[in-house]
C-alpha cells in the first residue's frame, strides 16, 4: 500500500513538473517537454468555448484563441500551433451559419418582408441620402392611409376605380406642386403593382395615373439632403401640334421618403421594370413643364428645411442631416 502511494505521488509530481516545464516552454517549438501542456490548453479552450458560444445573431463576440497558440515563430511549429487557431475559425463560421439558419427559420412572413424592404432601402440610399440613417430603426408601414379615408378608399378606389388585376401596395398623403406657379395641392399617392395613382385627398377623385410598363416613368430625381422633395420624370405620349409634350414632370413632397420610394422601387421590380434614382446634393434640378418648357428647383444646404417659390422657380433649402 505504501509503495503504491509513493508511486502515485511520484507520478503526480512528475506530471506537475511537466506542466510547469511546459508552461515555461509554451512559446518554444513543440517538443516532448511542452507537448502535454499544449494539448491541455487546446482541450481547455474547447471546453471554455462550448460554455461561451454566442446565442444571438447580433452577438459578434467570440472567445479568443489562447495567445500562446496563435503565435507561430518557426516553420516547423506552424501546423500544430495553427491548428487551434484554424479550429477556432472553423467553429466560429459554423456557429454563425447555425445561428443565421435558426433565425431565418423562426422569421414570420411579415418580418421577412420587412427585412427585405430594409435591404432594398440600404442598397438605394445608404451613403446617398442624408435622411436614410434616421429611417433605419423605424419599421416600414404597410400604409399611411389616414383612418378617416379608409372606408371611402375601399369603396371608391379599391372596388371601383382600380383594375381588378392590380393590388394596392402602399398609400401615403403627399403634397403636389403645380408645374406652373408651384401652387401646393394635397393628394393621396396610391401605389399598386402596376401603376402610381394620384387622388384628391378629400373626394378621392383620380387626378393622374402613371403606369409602370407603358414607359410612363423615366426615373426619380431627388436631393441628397434631408428634405422630402422628389421629381418624378415622366415620358408623356401626349403631344401638341409642335410635337412638344403637353404634360410635364411631377413635383411631390413625400413624407416618409425612404419608405415610400423603397416600396415604389420594389413595385416597379414586380412589374419587371426599373426606376432609376438620381441624387442632387447642391445645385439645380430641372423638370419638364407643358409645351416643352422647363422649370428649375434650386437646391442648397441650410440649417432649417424651407421650400419657397422664387422668380426663377422653386428653392429648396435643407440641412445635410436630420
mmCIF file of C-alpha atoms in Angstrom:
data_model
loop_
_atom_site.group_PDB
_atom_site.id
_atom_site.type_symbol
_atom_site.label_atom_id
_atom_site.label_comp_id
_atom_site.label_asym_id
_atom_site.label_seq_id
_atom_site.Cartn_x
_atom_site.Cartn_y
_atom_site.Cartn_z
ATOM 1 C CA UNK A 1 0.000 0.000 0.000
ATOM 2 C CA UNK A 2 2.800 2.408 0.890
ATOM 3 C CA UNK A 3 4.648 1.548 -2.320
ATOM 4 C CA UNK A 4 1.524 2.307 -4.368
ATOM 5 C CA UNK A 5 1.045 5.671 -2.644
ATOM 6 C CA UNK A 6 4.701 6.508 -3.243
ATOM 7 C CA UNK A 7 4.410 5.664 -6.951
ATOM 8 C CA UNK A 8 1.210 7.665 -7.182
ATOM 9 C CA UNK A 9 2.842 10.713 -5.597
ATOM 10 C CA UNK A 10 5.927 10.385 -7.800
ATOM 11 C CA UNK A 11 3.716 10.182 -10.902
ATOM 12 C CA UNK A 12 1.721 13.223 -9.774
ATOM 13 C CA UNK A 13 4.924 15.121 -9.060
ATOM 14 C CA UNK A 14 6.267 14.225 -12.493
ATOM 15 C CA UNK A 15 3.071 15.420 -14.206
ATOM 16 C CA UNK A 16 3.108 18.701 -12.272
ATOM 17 C CA UNK A 17 6.756 19.256 -13.165
ATOM 18 C CA UNK A 18 5.994 18.548 -16.843
ATOM 19 C CA UNK A 19 3.155 21.076 -16.778
ATOM 20 C CA UNK A 20 5.372 23.685 -15.140
ATOM 21 C CA UNK A 21 8.115 22.977 -17.629
ATOM 22 C CA UNK A 22 5.592 23.023 -20.466
ATOM 23 C CA UNK A 23 4.275 26.397 -19.285
ATOM 24 C CA UNK A 24 7.775 27.801 -19.249
ATOM 25 C CA UNK A 25 8.355 26.496 -22.809
ATOM 26 C CA UNK A 26 4.865 27.341 -24.133
ATOM 27 C CA UNK A 27 6.269 29.713 -26.772
ATOM 28 C CA UNK A 28 9.030 27.324 -27.832
ATOM 29 C CA UNK A 29 8.765 24.864 -30.739
ATOM 30 C CA UNK A 30 6.822 21.688 -29.900
ATOM 31 C CA UNK A 31 8.867 19.169 -28.013
ATOM 32 C CA UNK A 32 8.224 16.351 -25.525
ATOM 33 C CA UNK A 33 8.558 18.815 -22.652
ATOM 34 C CA UNK A 34 5.720 21.141 -23.709
ATOM 35 C CA UNK A 35 3.512 18.777 -25.754
ATOM 36 C CA UNK A 36 1.311 17.813 -22.772
ATOM 37 C CA UNK A 37 0.777 21.422 -21.757
ATOM 38 C CA UNK A 38 -0.171 22.496 -25.315
ATOM 39 C CA UNK A 39 -2.646 19.622 -25.552
ATOM 40 C CA UNK A 40 -4.172 20.638 -22.220
ATOM 41 C CA UNK A 41 -4.540 24.273 -23.354
ATOM 42 C CA UNK A 42 -6.316 23.169 -26.531
ATOM 43 C CA UNK A 43 -8.768 20.978 -24.637
ATOM 44 C CA UNK A 44 -9.409 23.683 -22.034
ATOM 45 C CA UNK A 45 -10.091 26.205 -24.796
ATOM 46 C CA UNK A 46 -12.635 23.930 -26.469
ATOM 47 C CA UNK A 47 -14.456 23.326 -23.183
ATOM 48 C CA UNK A 48 -14.483 27.069 -22.453
ATOM 49 C CA UNK A 49 -15.666 27.734 -25.984
ATOM 50 C CA UNK A 50 -18.613 25.397 -25.509
ATOM 51 C CA UNK A 51 -19.785 27.410 -22.494
ATOM 52 C CA UNK A 52 -19.309 30.841 -24.084
ATOM 53 C CA UNK A 53 -20.740 30.304 -27.572
ATOM 54 C CA UNK A 54 -22.800 33.269 -28.889
ATOM 55 C CA UNK A 55 -26.540 32.649 -28.606
ATOM 56 C CA UNK A 56 -27.899 35.518 -30.761
ATOM 57 C CA UNK A 57 -27.356 36.570 -34.363
ATOM 58 C CA UNK A 58 -26.355 40.094 -33.388
ATOM 59 C CA UNK A 59 -23.761 38.826 -30.918
ATOM 60 C CA UNK A 60 -20.473 39.062 -32.844
ATOM 61 C CA UNK A 61 -18.260 38.167 -29.885
ATOM 62 C CA UNK A 62 -16.063 35.083 -29.885
ATOM 63 C CA UNK A 63 -13.766 33.707 -27.170
ATOM 64 C CA UNK A 64 -10.214 34.324 -28.383
ATOM 65 C CA UNK A 65 -7.838 31.503 -29.025
ATOM 66 C CA UNK A 66 -5.088 31.248 -26.368
ATOM 67 C CA UNK A 67 -2.347 33.689 -27.267
ATOM 68 C CA UNK A 68 0.372 31.143 -26.955
ATOM 69 C CA UNK A 69 -1.283 29.010 -29.618
ATOM 70 C CA UNK A 70 -1.756 31.930 -32.023
ATOM 71 C CA UNK A 71 1.897 32.807 -32.373
ATOM 72 C CA UNK A 72 3.953 30.911 -34.894
ATOM 73 C CA UNK A 73 7.645 31.618 -34.668
ATOM 74 C CA UNK A 74 9.133 28.752 -36.596
ATOM 75 C CA UNK A 75 8.151 26.968 -39.767
ATOM 76 C CA UNK A 76 8.340 23.580 -38.083
ATOM 77 C CA UNK A 77 5.748 24.558 -35.473
ATOM 78 C CA UNK A 78 3.270 26.100 -37.898
ATOM 79 C CA UNK A 79 0.956 23.098 -38.319
ATOM 80 C CA UNK A 80 0.428 22.261 -34.617
ATOM 81 C CA UNK A 81 0.316 25.891 -33.482
ATOM 82 C CA UNK A 82 -2.010 26.963 -36.283
ATOM 83 C CA UNK A 83 -4.319 24.023 -35.585
ATOM 84 C CA UNK A 84 -6.036 25.692 -32.632
ATOM 85 C CA UNK A 85 -6.483 28.984 -34.470
ATOM 86 C CA UNK A 86 -7.808 27.202 -37.559
ATOM 87 C CA UNK A 87 -10.208 25.137 -35.464
ATOM 88 C CA UNK A 88 -11.460 28.284 -33.753
ATOM 89 C CA UNK A 89 -12.062 29.955 -37.113
ATOM 90 C CA UNK A 90 -13.955 26.960 -38.479
ATOM 91 C CA UNK A 91 -16.099 26.654 -35.365
ATOM 92 C CA UNK A 92 -16.884 30.358 -35.474
ATOM 93 C CA UNK A 93 -18.053 30.078 -39.083
ATOM 94 C CA UNK A 94 -20.189 27.023 -38.316
ATOM 95 C CA UNK A 95 -21.713 28.664 -35.257
ATOM 96 C CA UNK A 96 -22.511 31.791 -37.250
ATOM 97 C CA UNK A 97 -24.211 29.804 -40.003
ATOM 98 C CA UNK A 98 -26.192 27.829 -37.441
ATOM 99 C CA UNK A 99 -27.422 30.990 -35.702
ATOM 100 C CA UNK A 100 -28.417 32.569 -39.013
ATOM 101 C CA UNK A 101 -30.218 29.397 -40.099
ATOM 102 C CA UNK A 102 -32.149 29.185 -36.844
ATOM 103 C CA UNK A 103 -33.027 32.879 -37.042
ATOM 104 C CA UNK A 104 -34.299 32.569 -40.619
ATOM 105 C CA UNK A 105 -36.448 29.551 -39.755
ATOM 106 C CA UNK A 106 -38.146 31.456 -36.937
ATOM 107 C CA UNK A 107 -38.895 34.552 -39.059
ATOM 108 C CA UNK A 108 -42.526 35.285 -39.814
ATOM 109 C CA UNK A 109 -43.543 36.272 -43.322
ATOM 110 C CA UNK A 110 -44.203 39.845 -42.190
ATOM 111 C CA UNK A 111 -40.791 40.110 -40.547
ATOM 112 C CA UNK A 112 -39.073 38.637 -43.598
ATOM 113 C CA UNK A 113 -40.815 41.161 -45.855
ATOM 114 C CA UNK A 114 -39.769 43.963 -43.517
ATOM 115 C CA UNK A 115 -36.127 42.925 -43.659
ATOM 116 C CA UNK A 116 -36.291 42.602 -47.448
ATOM 117 C CA UNK A 117 -37.571 46.175 -47.713
ATOM 118 C CA UNK A 118 -34.848 47.420 -45.372
ATOM 119 C CA UNK A 119 -32.223 45.684 -47.511
ATOM 120 C CA UNK A 120 -33.536 47.363 -50.663
ATOM 121 C CA UNK A 121 -33.574 50.729 -48.856
ATOM 122 C CA UNK A 122 -29.951 50.229 -47.870
ATOM 123 C CA UNK A 123 -28.981 49.463 -51.463
ATOM 124 C CA UNK A 124 -30.770 52.579 -52.699
ATOM 125 C CA UNK A 125 -29.995 55.232 -50.075
ATOM 126 C CA UNK A 126 -27.000 54.245 -47.961
ATOM 127 C CA UNK A 127 -24.393 56.959 -48.427
ATOM 128 C CA UNK A 128 -26.626 58.836 -50.894
ATOM 129 C CA UNK A 129 -29.463 60.335 -48.824
ATOM 130 C CA UNK A 130 -28.874 62.227 -45.575
ATOM 131 C CA UNK A 131 -32.209 61.222 -44.049
ATOM 132 C CA UNK A 132 -31.564 57.496 -44.533
ATOM 133 C CA UNK A 133 -29.739 56.755 -41.216
ATOM 134 C CA UNK A 134 -32.694 58.095 -39.214
ATOM 135 C CA UNK A 135 -35.051 55.689 -41.009
ATOM 136 C CA UNK A 136 -33.117 52.506 -40.288
ATOM 137 C CA UNK A 137 -34.546 51.858 -36.823
ATOM 138 C CA UNK A 138 -38.140 52.698 -37.826
ATOM 139 C CA UNK A 139 -40.128 49.780 -39.284
ATOM 140 C CA UNK A 140 -41.782 50.435 -42.625
ATOM 141 C CA UNK A 141 -45.578 50.643 -42.513
ATOM 142 C CA UNK A 142 -47.856 48.822 -44.942
ATOM 143 C CA UNK A 143 -49.844 52.012 -45.499
ATOM 144 C CA UNK A 144 -50.014 55.631 -44.355
ATOM 145 C CA UNK A 145 -53.654 55.985 -45.330
ATOM 146 C CA UNK A 146 -55.492 58.229 -42.810
ATOM 147 C CA UNK A 147 -58.139 56.453 -40.778
ATOM 148 C CA UNK A 148 -60.796 58.928 -41.915
ATOM 149 C CA UNK A 149 -60.335 57.845 -45.545
ATOM 150 C CA UNK A 150 -60.131 54.083 -45.128
ATOM 151 C CA UNK A 151 -63.807 53.297 -45.613
ATOM 152 C CA UNK A 152 -64.188 55.615 -48.632
ATOM 153 C CA UNK A 153 -60.909 54.394 -50.092
ATOM 154 C CA UNK A 154 -62.001 50.778 -50.226
ATOM 155 C CA UNK A 155 -65.470 51.571 -51.592
ATOM 156 C CA UNK A 156 -64.460 54.211 -54.167
ATOM 157 C CA UNK A 157 -60.943 53.353 -55.283
ATOM 158 C CA UNK A 158 -60.218 49.755 -54.424
ATOM 159 C CA UNK A 159 -63.581 48.411 -55.548
ATOM 160 C CA UNK A 160 -64.460 50.695 -58.487
ATOM 161 C CA UNK A 161 -61.561 52.750 -59.815
ATOM 162 C CA UNK A 162 -58.646 50.307 -59.631
ATOM 163 C CA UNK A 163 -58.474 47.441 -62.170
ATOM 164 C CA UNK A 164 -59.243 44.120 -60.526
ATOM 165 C CA UNK A 165 -55.915 42.562 -61.509
ATOM 166 C CA UNK A 166 -53.954 45.238 -59.614
ATOM 167 C CA UNK A 167 -53.096 45.027 -55.917
ATOM 168 C CA UNK A 168 -52.594 48.036 -53.682
ATOM 169 C CA UNK A 169 -49.075 48.052 -52.243
ATOM 170 C CA UNK A 170 -48.872 51.360 -50.374
ATOM 171 C CA UNK A 171 -50.687 54.654 -49.710
ATOM 172 C CA UNK A 172 -49.297 57.937 -48.402
ATOM 173 C CA UNK A 173 -50.590 61.552 -48.347
ATOM 174 C CA UNK A 174 -48.324 63.849 -50.388
ATOM 175 C CA UNK A 175 -48.120 67.482 -51.454
ATOM 176 C CA UNK A 176 -48.100 68.101 -55.183
ATOM 177 C CA UNK A 177 -46.594 71.268 -56.635
ATOM 178 C CA UNK A 178 -48.162 72.624 -59.804
ATOM 179 C CA UNK A 179 -45.809 72.605 -62.755
ATOM 180 C CA UNK A 180 -46.656 76.280 -63.387
ATOM 181 C CA UNK A 181 -46.714 78.561 -60.374
ATOM 182 C CA UNK A 182 -45.778 75.788 -57.893
ATOM 183 C CA UNK A 183 -49.052 76.045 -56.032
ATOM 184 C CA UNK A 184 -49.363 73.290 -53.433
ATOM 185 C CA UNK A 185 -52.166 70.739 -53.606
ATOM 186 C CA UNK A 186 -52.809 67.891 -51.207
ATOM 187 C CA UNK A 187 -53.023 64.497 -52.840
ATOM 188 C CA UNK A 188 -53.106 60.832 -51.900
ATOM 189 C CA UNK A 189 -50.439 58.734 -53.595
ATOM 190 C CA UNK A 190 -51.542 55.143 -54.135
ATOM 191 C CA UNK A 191 -49.009 52.583 -55.257
ATOM 192 C CA UNK A 192 -50.128 49.347 -56.898
ATOM 193 C CA UNK A 193 -48.119 46.601 -58.551
ATOM 194 C CA UNK A 194 -48.787 48.182 -61.973
ATOM 195 C CA UNK A 195 -49.067 51.957 -61.576
ATOM 196 C CA UNK A 196 -48.928 55.052 -59.404
ATOM 197 C CA UNK A 197 -52.206 56.867 -58.744
ATOM 198 C CA UNK A 198 -52.674 60.422 -57.517
ATOM 199 C CA UNK A 199 -56.083 61.000 -55.896
ATOM 200 C CA UNK A 200 -57.742 64.031 -54.413
ATOM 201 C CA UNK A 201 -57.185 63.799 -50.665
ATOM 202 C CA UNK A 202 -60.858 64.587 -49.882
ATOM 203 C CA UNK A 203 -63.023 63.289 -52.715
ATOM 204 C CA UNK A 204 -60.639 60.519 -53.827
ATOM 205 C CA UNK A 205 -61.179 61.512 -57.443
ATOM 206 C CA UNK A 206 -58.497 60.296 -59.817
ATOM 207 C CA UNK A 207 -56.064 63.025 -60.848
ATOM 208 C CA UNK A 208 -53.289 61.076 -62.545
ATOM 209 C CA UNK A 209 -52.331 57.501 -63.305
ATOM 210 C CA UNK A 210 -48.713 56.629 -64.119
ATOM 211 C CA UNK A 211 -48.308 53.047 -65.388
ATOM 212 C CA UNK A 212 -45.022 51.206 -64.970
ATOM 213 C CA UNK A 213 -44.914 49.096 -68.126
ATOM 214 C CA UNK A 214 -46.058 51.665 -70.679
ATOM 215 C CA UNK A 215 -42.966 53.827 -70.386
ATOM 216 C CA UNK A 216 -44.719 56.428 -68.251
ATOM 217 C CA UNK A 217 -41.920 56.666 -65.693
ATOM 218 C CA UNK A 218 -38.365 57.569 -66.622
ATOM 219 C CA UNK A 219 -36.953 57.885 -63.116
ATOM 220 C CA UNK A 220 -36.808 59.856 -59.892
ATOM 221 C CA UNK A 221 -34.670 62.912 -59.188
ATOM 222 C CA UNK A 222 -34.259 63.946 -55.561
ATOM 223 C CA UNK A 223 -31.848 65.820 -53.359
ATOM 224 C CA UNK A 224 -29.199 64.077 -51.301
ATOM 225 C CA UNK A 225 -30.213 66.200 -48.305
ATOM 226 C CA UNK A 226 -32.764 65.598 -45.549
ATOM 227 C CA UNK A 227 -35.807 67.042 -47.346
ATOM 228 C CA UNK A 228 -38.840 65.216 -48.788
ATOM 229 C CA UNK A 229 -38.849 66.707 -52.290
ATOM 230 C CA UNK A 230 -38.816 64.405 -55.331
ATOM 231 C CA UNK A 231 -39.309 64.969 -59.067
ATOM 232 C CA UNK A 232 -40.935 62.120 -60.982
ATOM 233 C CA UNK A 233 -39.619 62.239 -64.539
ATOM 234 C CA UNK A 234 -42.394 61.398 -66.970
ATOM 235 C CA UNK A 235 -42.304 60.364 -70.613
ATOM 236 C CA UNK A 236 -45.655 61.628 -71.821
ATOM 237 C CA UNK A 237 -47.142 60.364 -75.074
ATOM 238 C CA UNK A 238 -49.486 63.360 -75.365
ATOM 239 C CA UNK A 239 -48.060 65.937 -77.805
ATOM 240 C CA UNK A 240 -49.328 69.091 -79.403
ATOM 241 C CA UNK A 241 -49.010 70.313 -82.989
ATOM 242 C CA UNK A 242 -45.407 71.342 -82.391
ATOM 243 C CA UNK A 243 -44.535 67.807 -81.281
ATOM 244 C CA UNK A 244 -43.923 69.019 -77.709
ATOM 245 C CA UNK A 245 -45.237 67.120 -74.666
ATOM 246 C CA UNK A 246 -48.359 68.507 -73.076
ATOM 247 C CA UNK A 247 -47.613 67.076 -69.645
ATOM 248 C CA UNK A 248 -44.581 67.805 -67.527
ATOM 249 C CA UNK A 249 -42.759 66.105 -64.695
ATOM 250 C CA UNK A 250 -44.399 65.542 -61.335
ATOM 251 C CA UNK A 251 -43.113 67.509 -58.317
ATOM 252 C CA UNK A 252 -44.022 65.968 -54.973
ATOM 253 C CA UNK A 253 -43.213 66.363 -51.317
ATOM 254 C CA UNK A 254 -43.426 62.846 -49.906
ATOM 255 C CA UNK A 255 -43.424 62.175 -46.151
ATOM 256 C CA UNK A 256 -41.602 59.006 -45.108
ATOM 257 C CA UNK A 257 -39.495 59.450 -48.236
ATOM 258 C CA UNK A 258 -37.222 56.440 -47.718
ATOM 259 C CA UNK A 259 -40.171 54.152 -47.026
ATOM 260 C CA UNK A 260 -42.274 55.399 -49.952
ATOM 261 C CA UNK A 261 -39.509 55.266 -52.559
ATOM 262 C CA UNK A 262 -38.359 51.843 -51.398
ATOM 263 C CA UNK A 263 -41.865 50.467 -51.916
ATOM 264 C CA UNK A 264 -42.078 52.282 -55.256
ATOM 265 C CA UNK A 265 -38.851 50.703 -56.497
ATOM 266 C CA UNK A 266 -39.932 47.262 -55.312
ATOM 267 C CA UNK A 267 -43.294 47.687 -57.072
ATOM 268 C CA UNK A 268 -41.576 48.544 -60.358
ATOM 269 C CA UNK A 269 -39.392 45.458 -59.976
ATOM 270 C CA UNK A 270 -42.531 43.362 -59.589
ATOM 271 C CA UNK A 271 -43.635 44.797 -62.949
ATOM 272 C CA UNK A 272 -40.261 43.830 -64.481
ATOM 273 C CA UNK A 273 -39.231 47.461 -64.963
ATOM 274 C CA UNK A 274 -36.579 49.686 -63.431
ATOM 275 C CA UNK A 275 -36.888 53.043 -61.704
ATOM 276 C CA UNK A 276 -33.503 54.821 -61.574
ATOM 277 C CA UNK A 277 -32.973 57.382 -58.807
ATOM 278 C CA UNK A 278 -30.678 60.378 -59.270
ATOM 279 C CA UNK A 279 -29.397 62.378 -56.287
ATOM 280 C CA UNK A 280 -28.513 66.090 -56.356
ATOM 281 C CA UNK A 281 -26.556 67.430 -53.392
ATOM 282 C CA UNK A 282 -26.188 71.095 -54.179
ATOM 283 C CA UNK A 283 -27.269 72.547 -57.496
ATOM 284 C CA UNK A 284 -30.281 72.626 -59.788
ATOM 285 C CA UNK A 285 -32.960 70.058 -60.556
ATOM 286 C CA UNK A 286 -34.552 70.746 -63.917
ATOM 287 C CA UNK A 287 -38.049 69.499 -64.638
ATOM 288 C CA UNK A 288 -40.135 69.482 -67.791
ATOM 289 C CA UNK A 289 -43.307 71.533 -67.972
ATOM 290 C CA UNK A 290 -46.078 71.556 -70.531
ATOM 291 C CA UNK A 291 -45.437 72.517 -74.157
ATOM 292 C CA UNK A 292 -41.747 71.745 -73.968
ATOM 293 C CA UNK A 293 -40.723 74.427 -71.459
ATOM 294 C CA UNK A 294 -38.550 73.720 -68.421
ATOM 295 C CA UNK A 295 -38.517 74.805 -64.809
ATOM 296 C CA UNK A 296 -35.842 74.524 -62.171
ATOM 297 C CA UNK A 297 -35.557 73.763 -58.492
ATOM 298 C CA UNK A 298 -32.584 75.315 -56.716
ATOM 299 C CA UNK A 299 -31.136 73.057 -54.027
ATOM 300 C CA UNK A 300 -28.923 74.414 -51.259
ATOM 301 C CA UNK A 301 -27.766 73.439 -47.793
ATOM 302 C CA UNK A 302 -29.108 75.342 -44.796
ATOM 303 C CA UNK A 303 -29.831 74.978 -41.111
ATOM 304 C CA UNK A 304 -33.614 74.584 -41.436
ATOM 305 C CA UNK A 305 -35.827 72.937 -44.022
ATOM 306 C CA UNK A 306 -37.554 75.505 -46.231
ATOM 307 C CA UNK A 307 -39.341 75.356 -49.596
ATOM 308 C CA UNK A 308 -40.172 78.652 -51.253
ATOM 309 C CA UNK A 309 -41.163 79.997 -54.649
ATOM 310 C CA UNK A 310 -38.656 82.272 -56.369
ATOM 311 C CA UNK A 311 -38.576 84.293 -59.579
ATOM 312 C CA UNK A 312 -36.732 81.510 -61.371
ATOM 313 C CA UNK A 313 -38.632 78.559 -59.968
ATOM 314 C CA UNK A 314 -38.623 76.749 -56.643
ATOM 315 C CA UNK A 315 -35.964 76.896 -53.930
ATOM 316 C CA UNK A 316 -35.324 74.031 -51.515
ATOM 317 C CA UNK A 317 -33.122 74.704 -48.502
ATOM 318 C CA UNK A 318 -32.432 71.627 -46.416
ATOM 319 C CA UNK A 319 -29.976 70.534 -43.720
ATOM 320 C CA UNK A 320 -27.422 67.983 -44.790
ATOM 321 C CA UNK A 321 -28.558 65.646 -41.998
ATOM 322 C CA UNK A 322 -31.602 65.434 -39.775
#
